[in-house]
Amino acid sequence: MSLREIDSDCWLQLETGASDPDAGFHFLTLASVDQQGKPQARTLVLRAVDRETRTLELHTDMRSPKWQALAVNPDVTVLGYSAKTQLRLQGTVELHAAHSAVAEAAWQRLSRRTQQTYAGPAPGSDIDHQSNDVGNAEDNFGVLLIRITEMDWCLLAREKNQRALLNYTAVGELASGKRVHP
């Protein structure tokens, strides 16, 4: 496969992951650094992909520690693995708080059941001391838009592992790429 074919195939797989709950890249690991400088990784659902701008959309509860940490340090790595293909995507998060235009549009696309997951106690809160005041679910809902600047693609095959690094411009164009040793 050429570098352009690798690029196209990876973004197609990500688009499929966003639209199909059974697809391999539906659940991705978001890695960042918390406010104490410690690495943190957690699994989130890929909700949407914009291939043109190289942007991934993920959702989170704004009361979670990750929201505050990403506000301080928006640099992230997103990790996905499916069908012997590993994607490591580096980028920058843009936070869209509850009731912003981006969050409102994303909220409307969610099922009622998914919306209600934001109505419970704050993530990480103590079960023994939970408050009965959980508030409005939509008030807790935030959107993470991650602009990908680099993709590290690795195909893990028995006979011949392959790897390529792809870099994107600020407007999402494929700027450069090269094959590297796995």
Short mmCIF file of C-alpha atoms in Angstrom, two decimals:
data_model
loop_
_atom_site.label_atom_id
_atom_site.label_comp_id
_atom_site.label_asym_id
_atom_site.label_seq_id
_atom_site.Cartn_x
_atom_site.Cartn_y
_atom_site.Cartn_z
CA MET A 1 0.00 0.00 0.00
CA SER A 2 1.15 3.52 -0.75
CA LEU A 3 1.22 6.15 2.00
CA ARG A 4 -1.89 7.80 0.52
CA GLU A 5 -3.68 4.43 0.52
CA ILE A 6 -2.68 3.86 4.15
CA ASP A 7 -3.98 7.31 5.02
CA SER A 8 -7.28 6.79 3.20
CA ASP A 9 -7.82 3.33 4.67
CA CYS A 10 -7.12 4.48 8.23
CA TRP A 11 -9.59 7.35 8.02
CA LEU A 12 -12.19 5.04 6.49
CA GLN A 13 -11.74 2.65 9.43
CA LEU A 14 -12.11 5.55 11.87
CA GLU A 15 -15.28 6.73 10.10
CA THR A 16 -16.65 3.20 10.34
CA GLY A 17 -15.72 3.12 14.03
CA ALA A 18 -17.74 6.27 14.65
CA SER A 19 -20.84 4.97 12.89
CA ASP A 20 -20.80 1.27 13.85
CA PRO A 21 -20.76 0.25 17.54
CA ASP A 22 -19.38 -3.17 16.56
CA ALA A 23 -16.47 -1.77 14.53
CA GLY A 24 -12.93 -2.15 15.75
CA PHE A 25 -12.16 1.53 16.23
CA HIS A 26 -15.44 2.39 18.01
CA PHE A 27 -13.68 2.45 21.39
CA LEU A 28 -10.43 4.41 21.55
CA THR A 29 -7.97 5.08 24.35
CA LEU A 30 -7.36 8.75 25.08
CA ALA A 31 -4.01 9.44 26.77
CA SER A 32 -3.13 12.75 28.36
CA VAL A 33 -1.30 14.23 31.34
CA ASP A 34 -3.23 15.16 34.47
CA GLN A 35 -2.76 18.30 36.55
CA GLN A 36 -0.16 16.54 38.71
CA GLY A 37 1.92 15.70 35.61
CA LYS A 38 0.99 12.01 35.68
CA PRO A 39 0.00 10.12 32.53
CA GLN A 40 -3.65 9.11 32.31
CA ALA A 41 -5.40 6.84 29.78
CA ARG A 42 -9.07 6.05 29.45
CA THR A 43 -11.39 4.46 26.90
CA LEU A 44 -13.95 6.66 25.16
CA VAL A 45 -16.45 6.11 22.36
CA LEU A 46 -15.59 7.59 18.98
CA ARG A 47 -18.69 9.60 18.06
CA ALA A 48 -17.78 11.33 14.79
CA VAL A 49 -14.90 11.78 12.36
CA ASP A 50 -14.18 14.63 9.98
CA ARG A 51 -11.68 13.29 7.47
CA GLU A 52 -11.21 16.67 5.79
CA THR A 53 -10.07 18.45 8.96
CA ARG A 54 -8.58 15.28 10.55
CA THR A 55 -10.79 15.70 13.60
CA LEU A 56 -12.19 13.10 15.99
CA GLU A 57 -15.22 13.80 18.18
CA LEU A 58 -15.49 12.23 21.62
CA HIS A 59 -17.84 13.05 24.50
CA THR A 60 -17.22 13.30 28.22
CA ASP A 61 -18.68 14.47 31.49
CA MET A 62 -17.37 17.97 32.21
CA ARG A 63 -17.18 17.14 35.92
CA SER A 64 -14.48 14.52 35.25
CA PRO A 65 -10.85 15.26 36.15
CA LYS A 66 -9.88 14.78 32.49
CA TRP A 67 -11.91 17.85 31.46
CA GLN A 68 -9.95 20.09 33.85
CA ALA A 69 -6.63 18.47 32.86
CA LEU A 70 -7.31 18.91 29.13
CA ALA A 71 -8.13 22.58 29.71
CA VAL A 72 -4.59 23.00 31.09
CA ASN A 73 -2.76 20.69 28.65
CA PRO A 74 -4.69 19.91 25.45
CA ASP A 75 -1.99 17.69 23.89
CA VAL A 76 -3.16 14.08 23.61
CA THR A 77 -2.49 10.73 22.03
CA VAL A 78 -5.39 8.56 20.90
CA LEU A 79 -4.71 4.83 20.61
CA GLY A 80 -6.80 2.33 18.71
CA TYR A 81 -6.29 -1.31 17.77
CA SER A 82 -8.34 -3.41 15.38
CA ALA A 83 -7.70 -6.31 13.01
CA LYS A 84 -3.93 -6.28 13.61
CA THR A 85 -3.77 -2.54 12.93
CA GLN A 86 -2.60 -0.13 15.61
CA LEU A 87 -3.23 3.60 15.21
CA ARG A 88 -1.50 6.13 17.43
CA LEU A 89 -2.92 9.56 16.72
CA GLN A 90 -1.33 12.66 18.18
CA GLY A 91 -3.24 15.89 18.34
CA THR A 92 -4.71 18.76 20.28
CA VAL A 93 -8.08 18.83 22.03
CA GLU A 94 -10.57 21.65 21.67
CA LEU A 95 -13.10 21.64 24.54
CA HIS A 96 -16.75 22.50 23.84
CA ALA A 97 -18.67 22.98 27.08
CA ALA A 98 -22.32 22.25 27.74
CA HIS A 99 -24.76 24.42 25.78
CA SER A 100 -22.13 25.59 23.27
CA ALA A 101 -23.21 25.24 19.65
CA VAL A 102 -21.00 22.17 19.16
CA ALA A 103 -22.21 20.51 22.37
CA GLU A 104 -25.87 21.28 21.60
CA ALA A 105 -25.60 19.66 18.15
CA ALA A 106 -23.83 16.59 19.57
CA TRP A 107 -26.37 16.30 22.41
CA GLN A 108 -29.25 16.19 19.93
CA ARG A 109 -27.62 13.25 18.10
CA LEU A 110 -27.45 11.11 21.28
CA SER A 111 -30.10 8.61 22.25
CA ARG A 112 -32.18 9.39 25.33
CA ARG A 113 -30.48 6.46 27.12
CA THR A 114 -26.99 7.83 26.39
CA GLN A 115 -28.05 11.33 27.46
CA GLN A 116 -29.12 9.96 30.83
CA THR A 117 -25.61 8.62 31.53
CA TYR A 118 -24.60 12.25 32.17
CA ALA A 119 -27.27 12.67 34.91
CA GLY A 120 -25.58 10.52 37.56
CA PRO A 121 -23.03 11.47 40.18
CA ALA A 122 -19.78 13.03 39.02
CA PRO A 123 -17.19 10.58 37.61
CA GLY A 124 -14.81 9.45 40.33
CA SER A 125 -17.05 10.66 43.15
CA ASP A 126 -17.20 8.55 46.30
CA ILE A 127 -20.05 6.01 46.22
CA ASP A 128 -20.45 6.19 50.00
CA HIS A 129 -20.94 9.96 49.97
CA GLN A 130 -22.91 10.61 46.83
CA SER A 131 -25.28 13.51 46.61
CA ASN A 132 -28.86 13.14 45.54
CA ASP A 133 -28.51 16.42 43.62
CA VAL A 134 -27.24 15.27 40.21
CA GLY A 135 -28.61 18.21 38.19
CA ASN A 136 -29.49 18.38 34.55
CA ALA A 137 -27.69 15.78 32.42
CA GLU A 138 -27.06 18.24 29.59
CA ASP A 139 -25.31 20.64 31.98
CA ASN A 140 -22.61 17.96 32.50
CA PHE A 141 -22.08 17.14 28.82
CA GLY A 142 -18.92 18.21 27.00
CA VAL A 143 -17.47 17.53 23.57
CA LEU A 144 -13.81 16.90 22.80
CA LEU A 145 -12.76 17.72 19.24
CA ILE A 146 -9.29 16.36 18.62
CA ARG A 147 -7.39 17.78 15.65
CA ILE A 148 -4.96 15.07 14.58
CA THR A 149 -1.50 16.27 13.54
CA GLU A 150 0.30 12.92 13.28
CA MET A 151 -0.76 9.34 12.65
CA ASP A 152 1.51 6.41 13.49
CA TRP A 153 0.14 3.37 11.63
CA CYS A 154 1.43 -0.11 12.43
CA LEU A 155 0.25 -3.32 10.81
CA LEU A 156 1.18 -6.31 12.94
CA ALA A 157 1.48 -9.28 10.61
CA ARG A 158 3.19 -12.60 11.21
CA GLU A 159 5.35 -12.41 8.14
CA LYS A 160 6.03 -8.70 7.74
CA ASN A 161 5.14 -5.98 10.23
CA GLN A 162 4.76 -2.56 8.61
CA ARG A 163 4.73 0.95 9.99
CA ALA A 164 4.30 4.46 8.61
CA LEU A 165 4.24 7.98 10.05
CA LEU A 166 1.85 10.50 8.48
CA ASN A 167 1.82 14.22 9.29
CA TYR A 168 -1.02 16.66 8.64
CA THR A 169 -1.13 20.41 8.15
CA ALA A 170 -3.25 22.69 10.34
CA VAL A 171 -6.02 22.47 7.72
CA GLY A 172 -5.91 18.66 7.58
CA GLU A 173 -3.93 18.05 4.41
CA LEU A 174 -1.46 15.18 4.32
CA ALA A 175 1.82 17.12 4.57
CA SER A 176 4.33 14.29 4.69
CA GLY A 177 4.73 10.64 5.36
CA LYS A 178 7.36 7.97 5.52
CA ARG A 179 7.71 4.30 6.22
CA VAL A 180 9.73 3.41 9.31
CA HIS A 181 10.84 0.21 10.96
CA PRO A 182 8.15 -1.24 13.24
#
